[in-house]
mmCIF file of C-alpha atoms in Angstrom:
data_model
loop_
_atom_site.group_PDB
_atom_site.id
_atom_site.type_symbol
_atom_site.label_atom_id
_atom_site.label_comp_id
_atom_site.label_asym_id
_atom_site.label_seq_id
_atom_site.Cartn_x
_atom_site.Cartn_y
_atom_site.Cartn_z
ATOM 1 C CA MET A 1 14.241 17.837 -24.200
ATOM 2 C CA SER A 2 14.778 14.938 -26.293
ATOM 3 C CA THR A 3 11.740 12.598 -28.351
ATOM 4 C CA SER A 4 12.517 9.396 -26.042
ATOM 5 C CA LYS A 5 9.461 7.618 -26.086
ATOM 6 C CA TYR A 6 7.184 6.743 -23.277
ATOM 7 C CA LYS A 7 7.908 2.962 -22.035
ATOM 8 C CA PRO A 8 5.284 1.698 -19.555
ATOM 9 C CA SER A 9 6.176 0.206 -16.713
ATOM 10 C CA HIS A 10 4.413 -2.105 -14.019
ATOM 11 C CA LEU A 11 4.427 0.892 -11.331
ATOM 12 C CA ALA A 12 3.332 4.131 -14.436
ATOM 13 C CA THR A 13 1.439 2.551 -17.266
ATOM 14 C CA LEU A 14 0.817 3.752 -20.658
ATOM 15 C CA PRO A 15 -1.248 7.093 -20.728
ATOM 16 C CA GLU A 16 -4.562 5.722 -23.042
ATOM 17 C CA THR A 17 -3.740 9.051 -25.512
ATOM 18 C CA LEU A 18 -1.095 6.442 -26.028
ATOM 19 C CA ASP A 19 -2.026 3.098 -26.167
ATOM 20 C CA PRO A 20 -3.003 2.267 -30.127
ATOM 21 C CA ALA A 21 -6.181 -0.198 -28.466
ATOM 22 C CA GLU A 22 -8.310 3.254 -27.678
ATOM 23 C CA TYR A 23 -7.994 4.027 -31.339
ATOM 24 C CA ASP A 24 -9.694 0.734 -31.797
ATOM 25 C CA THR A 25 -13.112 1.254 -33.391
ATOM 26 C CA SER A 26 -13.172 -2.734 -35.127
ATOM 27 C CA LEU A 27 -16.339 -4.308 -34.459
ATOM 28 C CA GLU A 28 -16.110 -6.850 -32.083
ATOM 29 C CA THR A 29 -14.611 -4.442 -30.337
ATOM 30 C CA ARG A 30 -17.277 -2.264 -30.376
ATOM 31 C CA ARG A 31 -19.302 -5.172 -29.756
ATOM 32 C CA ALA A 32 -17.114 -6.227 -26.641
ATOM 33 C CA GLN A 33 -17.821 -2.368 -25.272
ATOM 34 C CA ALA A 34 -21.357 -3.005 -25.377
ATOM 35 C CA GLU A 35 -21.426 -6.049 -23.615
ATOM 36 C CA ARG A 36 -19.577 -4.712 -20.886
ATOM 37 C CA LEU A 37 -21.961 -1.764 -21.085
ATOM 38 C CA ALA A 38 -24.570 -4.299 -20.809
ATOM 39 C CA ILE A 39 -23.396 -5.378 -17.793
ATOM 40 C CA ARG A 40 -22.321 -2.616 -15.888
ATOM 41 C CA ALA A 41 -25.936 -1.519 -16.462
ATOM 42 C CA ARG A 42 -27.542 -4.214 -15.456
ATOM 43 C CA LEU A 43 -25.480 -4.166 -11.968
ATOM 44 C CA LYS A 44 -26.099 -0.422 -11.785
ATOM 45 C CA ARG A 45 -29.846 -0.798 -11.988
ATOM 46 C CA GLU A 46 -30.333 -3.748 -9.913
ATOM 47 C CA TYR A 47 -28.237 -1.590 -7.517
ATOM 48 C CA LEU A 48 -30.279 1.325 -7.741
ATOM 49 C CA LEU A 49 -33.393 -0.967 -7.687
ATOM 50 C CA GLN A 50 -32.147 -1.891 -4.386
ATOM 51 C CA TYR A 51 -30.997 1.269 -2.696
ATOM 52 C CA ASN A 52 -33.865 3.265 -3.454
ATOM 53 C CA ASP A 53 -36.094 0.502 -2.173
ATOM 54 C CA PRO A 54 -38.187 2.159 0.696
ATOM 55 C CA ASN A 55 -39.167 -0.558 2.387
ATOM 56 C CA ARG A 56 -35.140 -1.310 2.634
ATOM 57 C CA ARG A 57 -34.049 -1.328 6.335
ATOM 58 C CA GLY A 58 -30.490 -2.807 6.153
ATOM 59 C CA LEU A 59 -27.058 -2.765 4.325
ATOM 60 C CA ILE A 60 -27.203 -3.975 0.795
ATOM 61 C CA GLU A 61 -24.779 -7.007 0.568
ATOM 62 C CA ASN A 62 -22.571 -6.988 -2.542
ATOM 63 C CA PRO A 63 -22.107 -10.543 -3.565
ATOM 64 C CA ALA A 64 -18.515 -8.953 -5.426
ATOM 65 C CA LEU A 65 -16.935 -7.872 -1.977
ATOM 66 C CA LEU A 66 -18.161 -11.471 -0.087
ATOM 67 C CA ARG A 67 -16.175 -13.000 -2.779
ATOM 68 C CA TRP A 68 -13.388 -11.272 -2.368
ATOM 69 C CA THR A 69 -13.385 -11.460 1.245
ATOM 70 C CA TYR A 70 -13.700 -15.267 1.014
ATOM 71 C CA ALA A 71 -11.289 -15.651 -2.131
ATOM 72 C CA ARG A 72 -8.301 -13.764 -0.054
ATOM 73 C CA ILE A 73 -9.232 -15.899 3.550
ATOM 74 C CA ASN A 74 -9.587 -19.088 2.017
ATOM 75 C CA VAL A 75 -5.880 -19.195 0.159
ATOM 76 C CA TYR A 76 -5.237 -22.325 2.003
ATOM 77 C CA PRO A 77 -7.399 -25.088 0.474
ATOM 78 C CA ASN A 78 -5.998 -22.966 -3.303
ATOM 79 C CA PHE A 79 -2.261 -23.909 -1.767
ATOM 80 C CA ARG A 80 0.453 -26.475 -3.343
ATOM 81 C CA PRO A 81 3.958 -26.366 -2.223
ATOM 82 C CA THR A 82 6.114 -26.343 -5.011
ATOM 83 C CA PRO A 83 9.630 -25.500 -4.970
ATOM 84 C CA LYS A 84 9.221 -21.671 -5.615
ATOM 85 C CA ASN A 85 6.881 -21.142 -2.700
ATOM 86 C CA SER A 86 8.682 -22.970 -0.520
ATOM 87 C CA LEU A 87 12.040 -20.808 -1.478
ATOM 88 C CA LEU A 88 10.270 -17.176 -1.163
ATOM 89 C CA GLY A 89 8.694 -18.441 1.869
ATOM 90 C CA ALA A 90 11.995 -19.843 3.974
ATOM 91 C CA LEU A 91 13.666 -16.666 1.801
ATOM 92 C CA PHE A 92 11.298 -14.136 3.593
ATOM 93 C CA GLY A 93 10.076 -15.959 6.945
ATOM 94 C CA ILE A 94 13.121 -17.643 8.717
ATOM 95 C CA GLY A 95 15.816 -15.595 6.597
ATOM 96 C CA PRO A 96 15.201 -12.381 8.332
ATOM 97 C CA LEU A 97 15.146 -14.010 11.740
ATOM 98 C CA ILE A 98 18.844 -15.735 11.172
ATOM 99 C CA PHE A 99 20.175 -12.621 9.668
ATOM 100 C CA LEU A 100 18.723 -10.998 12.790
ATOM 101 C CA TYR A 101 19.904 -12.979 15.225
ATOM 102 C CA CYS A 102 23.944 -13.416 13.338
ATOM 103 C CA ILE A 103 24.034 -9.051 13.427
ATOM 104 C CA ILE A 104 22.866 -9.554 17.225
ATOM 105 C CA LYS A 105 25.200 -12.152 18.469
ATOM 106 C CA ALA A 106 28.216 -10.543 16.419
ATOM 107 C CA ASP A 107 27.670 -7.384 18.221
ATOM 108 C CA ARG A 108 27.083 -8.523 21.466
ATOM 109 C CA ASP A 109 29.765 -10.989 21.483
ATOM 110 C CA LYS A 110 32.433 -7.801 20.196
ATOM 111 C CA LYS A 111 31.008 -6.268 23.364
ATOM 112 C CA GLU A 112 31.432 -8.933 25.782
ATOM 113 C CA LYS A 113 34.940 -9.609 24.664
ATOM 114 C CA LEU A 114 35.635 -5.138 25.039
ATOM 115 C CA ILE A 115 33.942 -5.680 28.144
ATOM 116 C CA ARG A 116 36.074 -8.376 29.390
ATOM 117 C CA GLU A 117 39.511 -7.112 28.494
ATOM 118 C CA GLY A 118 38.119 -3.394 29.813
ATOM 119 C CA LYS A 119 38.387 -1.803 27.343
ATOM 120 C CA LEU A 120 34.577 -0.307 26.847
ATOM 121 C CA ASP A 121 33.989 3.234 29.123
ATOM 122 C CA ARG A 122 31.386 2.049 31.632
ATOM 123 C CA THR A 123 31.137 5.087 33.650
ATOM 124 C CA PHE A 124 27.380 5.836 33.417
ATOM 125 C CA GLN A 125 26.508 2.281 33.115
ATOM 126 C CA LEU A 126 23.949 1.271 35.723
ATOM 127 C CA SER A 127 22.947 -1.814 34.297
ATOM 128 C CA CYS A 128 25.794 -4.360 35.362
ATOM 129 C CA MET B 1 -48.793 14.582 42.489
ATOM 130 C CA LYS B 2 -51.579 12.459 41.034
ATOM 131 C CA LYS B 3 -51.146 13.871 37.573
ATOM 132 C CA VAL B 4 -47.684 13.754 37.864
ATOM 133 C CA LYS B 5 -47.829 10.160 38.929
ATOM 134 C CA VAL B 6 -50.374 9.986 35.700
ATOM 135 C CA ALA B 7 -47.740 11.388 33.684
ATOM 136 C CA VAL B 8 -44.886 9.559 33.904
ATOM 137 C CA ALA B 9 -47.699 6.314 33.331
ATOM 138 C CA ARG B 10 -48.313 7.704 29.997
ATOM 139 C CA ALA B 11 -44.582 8.348 29.050
ATOM 140 C CA GLY B 12 -44.093 4.766 30.392
ATOM 141 C CA VAL B 13 -46.285 3.636 27.671
ATOM 142 C CA LEU B 14 -45.791 5.664 24.876
ATOM 143 C CA GLY B 15 -42.201 5.159 25.639
ATOM 144 C CA VAL B 16 -43.141 1.365 25.157
ATOM 145 C CA GLN B 17 -45.278 1.477 21.964
ATOM 146 C CA TRP B 18 -42.474 3.403 20.020
ATOM 147 C CA LEU B 19 -39.514 0.986 21.255
ATOM 148 C CA GLN B 20 -42.371 -2.130 20.056
ATOM 149 C CA ARG B 21 -42.941 0.096 16.736
ATOM 150 C CA GLU B 22 -39.104 0.737 16.200
ATOM 151 C CA SER B 23 -38.275 -2.997 17.192
ATOM 152 C CA ARG B 24 -40.178 -4.300 13.739
ATOM 153 C CA ASN B 25 -38.241 -2.628 11.983
ATOM 154 C CA VAL B 26 -34.707 -3.854 12.887
ATOM 155 C CA VAL B 27 -33.905 -6.844 10.963
ATOM 156 C CA LEU B 28 -32.949 -9.452 13.660
ATOM 157 C CA LEU B 29 -29.619 -11.002 13.336
ATOM 158 C CA GLY B 30 -30.106 -14.053 11.859
ATOM 159 C CA ALA B 31 -33.743 -13.706 10.516
ATOM 160 C CA GLN B 32 -32.567 -13.391 6.698
ATOM 161 C CA PRO B 33 -33.244 -15.132 4.104
ATOM 162 C CA ALA B 34 -30.491 -17.352 3.791
ATOM 163 C CA SER B 35 -30.683 -17.424 0.149
ATOM 164 C CA ARG B 36 -29.398 -14.625 -0.720
ATOM 165 C CA ILE B 37 -25.624 -15.816 -1.713
ATOM 166 C CA THR B 38 -25.004 -19.910 -2.376
ATOM 167 C CA LYS B 39 -21.762 -21.779 -2.173
ATOM 168 C CA ASP B 40 -21.725 -22.061 -5.932
ATOM 169 C CA MET B 41 -21.212 -17.925 -5.586
ATOM 170 C CA PHE B 42 -18.078 -18.171 -4.010
ATOM 171 C CA PRO B 43 -14.523 -18.600 -5.297
ATOM 172 C CA GLY B 44 -13.207 -22.024 -5.710
ATOM 173 C CA LEU B 45 -10.374 -24.286 -7.098
ATOM 174 C CA TYR B 46 -8.545 -23.694 -10.260
ATOM 175 C CA PRO B 47 -10.555 -24.053 -13.413
ATOM 176 C CA ARG B 48 -9.383 -26.445 -15.803
ATOM 177 C CA THR B 49 -11.929 -27.280 -18.704
ATOM 178 C CA LEU B 50 -13.613 -24.320 -20.428
ATOM 179 C CA GLU B 51 -16.771 -25.180 -18.766
ATOM 180 C CA GLU B 52 -15.262 -24.340 -15.430
ATOM 181 C CA LEU B 53 -13.672 -20.981 -17.088
ATOM 182 C CA ALA B 54 -17.526 -20.032 -18.613
ATOM 183 C CA ALA B 55 -18.492 -20.852 -15.365
ATOM 184 C CA ALA B 56 -16.731 -18.948 -13.292
ATOM 185 C CA ALA B 57 -16.351 -15.795 -16.238
ATOM 186 C CA LYS B 58 -20.221 -15.984 -15.448
ATOM 187 C CA LYS B 59 -19.524 -16.556 -11.182
ATOM 188 C CA TYR B 60 -17.733 -13.569 -11.327
ATOM 189 C CA ILE B 61 -20.364 -11.486 -13.717
ATOM 190 C CA MET B 62 -17.493 -11.138 -16.638
ATOM 191 C CA ARG B 63 -17.295 -11.822 -19.847
ATOM 192 C CA VAL B 64 -15.772 -15.350 -20.989
ATOM 193 C CA GLU B 65 -13.586 -13.241 -23.369
ATOM 194 C CA ASP B 66 -12.421 -11.088 -20.288
ATOM 195 C CA TYR B 67 -12.280 -13.588 -17.388
ATOM 196 C CA GLN B 68 -8.156 -14.256 -17.119
ATOM 197 C CA HIS B 69 -7.368 -16.247 -13.771
ATOM 198 C CA TYR B 70 -4.163 -16.481 -12.068
ATOM 199 C CA PRO B 71 -1.248 -19.202 -13.327
ATOM 200 C CA ASP B 72 -1.697 -22.232 -11.372
ATOM 201 C CA GLU B 73 1.513 -22.151 -9.124
ATOM 202 C CA GLY B 74 -0.242 -22.899 -5.342
ATOM 203 C CA MET B 75 0.325 -19.624 -4.375
ATOM 204 C CA GLY B 76 -3.843 -19.595 -3.204
ATOM 205 C CA TYR B 77 -5.374 -18.027 -5.921
ATOM 206 C CA GLY B 78 -7.848 -20.018 -7.003
ATOM 207 C CA ASP B 79 -10.746 -19.132 -10.041
ATOM 208 C CA TYR B 80 -10.310 -15.798 -8.814
ATOM 209 C CA PRO B 81 -10.157 -13.239 -11.820
ATOM 210 C CA LYS B 82 -7.181 -11.095 -12.434
ATOM 211 C CA LEU B 83 -7.254 -8.010 -13.422
ATOM 212 C CA PRO B 84 -5.607 -5.940 -14.640
ATOM 213 C CA ASP B 85 -2.943 -4.852 -12.334
ATOM 214 C CA ARG B 86 -3.898 -0.238 -12.085
ATOM 215 C CA SER B 87 -4.579 0.991 -9.030
ATOM 216 C CA GLN B 88 -7.708 2.934 -8.297
ATOM 217 C CA HIS B 89 -6.105 6.385 -9.229
ATOM 218 C CA GLU B 90 -6.489 5.182 -12.983
ATOM 219 C CA LYS B 91 -10.476 5.170 -12.973
ATOM 220 C CA ASP B 92 -12.347 8.000 -14.432
ATOM 221 C CA PRO B 93 -13.159 10.536 -11.942
ATOM 222 C CA TRP B 94 -15.514 12.138 -13.078
ATOM 223 C CA TYR B 95 -18.194 9.186 -13.708
ATOM 224 C CA SER B 96 -20.695 8.579 -11.179
ATOM 225 C CA TRP B 97 -19.383 5.383 -9.235
ATOM 226 C CA ASP B 98 -21.534 3.292 -6.342
ATOM 227 C CA GLN B 99 -18.624 3.863 -4.155
ATOM 228 C CA PRO B 100 -17.161 7.212 -5.477
ATOM 229 C CA ASP B 101 -14.004 6.755 -2.808
ATOM 230 C CA LEU B 102 -12.795 3.144 -3.880
ATOM 231 C CA ARG B 103 -14.089 4.511 -7.304
ATOM 232 C CA LEU B 104 -16.454 0.647 -7.613
ATOM 233 C CA ASN B 105 -19.091 -0.285 -8.376
ATOM 234 C CA TRP B 106 -21.793 -2.609 -6.950
ATOM 235 C CA GLY B 107 -21.302 -5.930 -8.179
ATOM 236 C CA GLU B 108 -18.140 -5.233 -9.883
ATOM 237 C CA PRO B 109 -15.066 -7.677 -9.495
ATOM 238 C CA MET B 110 -12.962 -6.383 -7.159
ATOM 239 C CA HIS B 111 -9.272 -6.619 -7.817
ATOM 240 C CA TRP B 112 -6.967 -9.508 -5.711
ATOM 241 C CA HIS B 113 -5.019 -6.718 -4.371
ATOM 242 C CA LEU B 114 -7.781 -4.235 -4.298
ATOM 243 C CA ASP B 115 -6.455 -2.809 -0.733
ATOM 244 C CA MET B 116 -3.488 -1.917 -2.175
ATOM 245 C CA TYR B 117 -4.332 0.004 -5.219
ATOM 246 C CA THR B 118 -6.492 2.924 -3.046
ATOM 247 C CA ARG B 119 -6.239 5.882 -3.627
ATOM 248 C CA ASN B 120 -4.346 6.314 -0.071
ATOM 249 C CA ARG B 121 -1.643 4.031 -1.206
ATOM 250 C CA VAL B 122 -0.060 2.601 -4.693
ATOM 251 C CA ASP B 123 -0.699 4.531 -7.668
ATOM 252 C CA THR B 124 -0.527 3.226 -10.864
ATOM 253 C CA SER B 125 -1.302 6.353 -13.488
ATOM 254 C CA PRO B 126 1.186 7.278 -15.753
ATOM 255 C CA THR B 127 4.242 9.479 -15.417
ATOM 256 C CA PRO B 128 5.675 12.432 -17.210
ATOM 257 C CA VAL B 129 8.435 10.607 -18.177
ATOM 258 C CA SER B 130 9.157 6.742 -17.967
ATOM 259 C CA TRP B 131 10.099 4.839 -14.797
ATOM 260 C CA ASN B 132 14.142 3.818 -16.581
ATOM 261 C CA VAL B 133 14.687 7.591 -17.047
ATOM 262 C CA MET B 134 13.141 9.236 -13.631
ATOM 263 C CA CYS B 135 15.440 6.425 -12.103
ATOM 264 C CA MET B 136 18.305 6.852 -14.874
ATOM 265 C CA GLN B 137 17.951 10.316 -13.316
ATOM 266 C CA LEU B 138 17.656 10.450 -9.578
ATOM 267 C CA PHE B 139 20.344 8.165 -9.778
ATOM 268 C CA GLY B 140 22.927 9.627 -11.810
ATOM 269 C CA PHE B 141 22.403 12.578 -9.557
ATOM 270 C CA LEU B 142 22.843 10.136 -6.556
ATOM 271 C CA ALA B 143 25.786 8.995 -7.466
ATOM 272 C CA PHE B 144 27.548 12.078 -8.898
ATOM 273 C CA MET B 145 26.685 14.178 -5.604
ATOM 274 C CA THR B 146 28.307 11.296 -3.710
ATOM 275 C CA PHE B 147 31.181 10.427 -5.846
ATOM 276 C CA MET B 148 32.524 14.471 -5.862
ATOM 277 C CA PHE B 149 32.101 14.199 -1.570
ATOM 278 C CA TRP B 150 33.966 11.599 -1.994
ATOM 279 C CA ALA B 151 36.613 13.087 -3.756
ATOM 280 C CA GLY B 152 36.538 16.164 -1.469
ATOM 281 C CA ASP B 153 37.527 14.006 1.296
ATOM 282 C CA MET B 154 40.155 12.308 0.078
ATOM 283 C CA TYR B 155 42.280 15.708 -1.362
ATOM 284 C CA PRO B 156 40.241 18.620 0.306
ATOM 285 C CA VAL B 157 41.155 22.478 -0.552
ATOM 286 C CA TYR B 158 40.883 25.109 1.649
ATOM 287 C CA GLN B 159 42.487 28.345 1.807
ATOM 288 C CA PRO B 160 46.404 28.318 3.270
ATOM 289 C CA VAL B 161 46.574 28.733 7.277
ATOM 290 C CA GLY B 162 48.959 28.617 9.948
ATOM 291 C CA PRO B 163 48.564 28.274 13.493
ATOM 292 C CA LYS B 164 46.241 30.770 15.991
ATOM 293 C CA GLN B 165 48.063 33.662 17.648
ATOM 294 C CA TYR B 166 47.015 34.921 21.149
ATOM 295 C CA PRO B 167 47.181 37.733 22.616
ATOM 296 C CA TYR B 168 48.961 38.527 26.292
ATOM 297 C CA ASN B 169 52.453 37.069 25.928
ATOM 298 C CA ASN B 170 50.541 33.450 24.393
ATOM 299 C CA LEU B 171 47.596 33.537 27.190
ATOM 300 C CA TYR B 172 50.207 32.755 29.851
ATOM 301 C CA LEU B 173 47.956 33.612 33.126
ATOM 302 C CA GLU B 174 45.022 32.107 31.449
ATOM 303 C CA ARG B 175 47.138 29.372 30.872
ATOM 304 C CA GLY B 176 47.833 29.247 34.446
ATOM 305 C CA SER B 177 51.426 29.927 35.057
ATOM 306 C CA ASP B 178 52.850 31.572 37.895
ATOM 307 C CA PRO B 179 51.688 35.526 38.488
ATOM 308 C CA SER B 180 55.539 36.757 39.808
ATOM 309 C CA LYS B 181 57.048 35.969 37.102
ATOM 310 C CA GLU B 182 58.180 37.356 34.105
ATOM 311 C CA PRO B 183 56.135 36.387 31.151
ATOM 312 C CA GLU B 184 58.895 35.655 28.103
ATOM 313 C CA PRO B 185 57.699 38.179 25.349
ATOM 314 C CA VAL B 186 55.801 35.969 22.584
ATOM 315 C CA VAL B 187 55.934 38.391 19.135
ATOM 316 C CA HIS B 188 53.920 37.453 16.472
ATOM 317 C CA TYR B 189 54.128 40.245 13.861
ATOM 318 C CA GLU B 190 56.974 41.714 11.669
ATOM 319 C CA ILE B 191 57.288 45.413 10.409
#
């Protein structure tokens, strides 16, 4: 196979070994990684304390999950009709309905015309 | 008879005691302290100033530098963070996650489209060849095969054939002709 360069796309990301940011060992990246690790460790500690608490009886509620649920439900307060929004809404909401209506109407009209002219084979037709 | 009654009564009493013990462990609905998650910890409106950005990053337990939000196009995201569009397939399989099936930790901000990026659904992990090369190979092959089938339909190529030759004088009797009459002889060969 020829040596073509791997280009990442929306559904196929760059592997870590080809990513130059992986080999970045500057001080800022190291500090950022340390901060992220500190946050993760703190969250892990909080979770494990609740998990292994012998007096705990119910579920451990996850504020990240609650926030995600809340955000996914309450989309309308942040909604604002823009031209792009309205166009997409019309295209995906009303477009298919009109399209299907046109197709079915055309098909049925053609069949009706054939029946009126007597050209359609209706030997085994049960409905009228 | 009396012993049976006493035994039943004792069992009844023990049952009631067990129920009382167990009901103490169950937390009644609505008996939770209401101060676990407050209104300001929920997602809010689109952040406009730097302080709002910092507050939002703190709320979602992220670093301020890492916190990106969706552009303000009125699509309803608000100040929810825009995490990289990576599927859960790409997360480390050997790390001890709190939720191993979702590869998610407790308290970690969840991607907006997390339900799409689970391990049963969309996979964004790196492919062996780039996407456009894969597309070219697949559609190239399909296009070539479509063209060849169309060309073969247009210009069919087959061995030369003649009309089929039936025995018994071209199936005179089977074709329903009169048995009393003599059929004309049909000869299919030439010597």
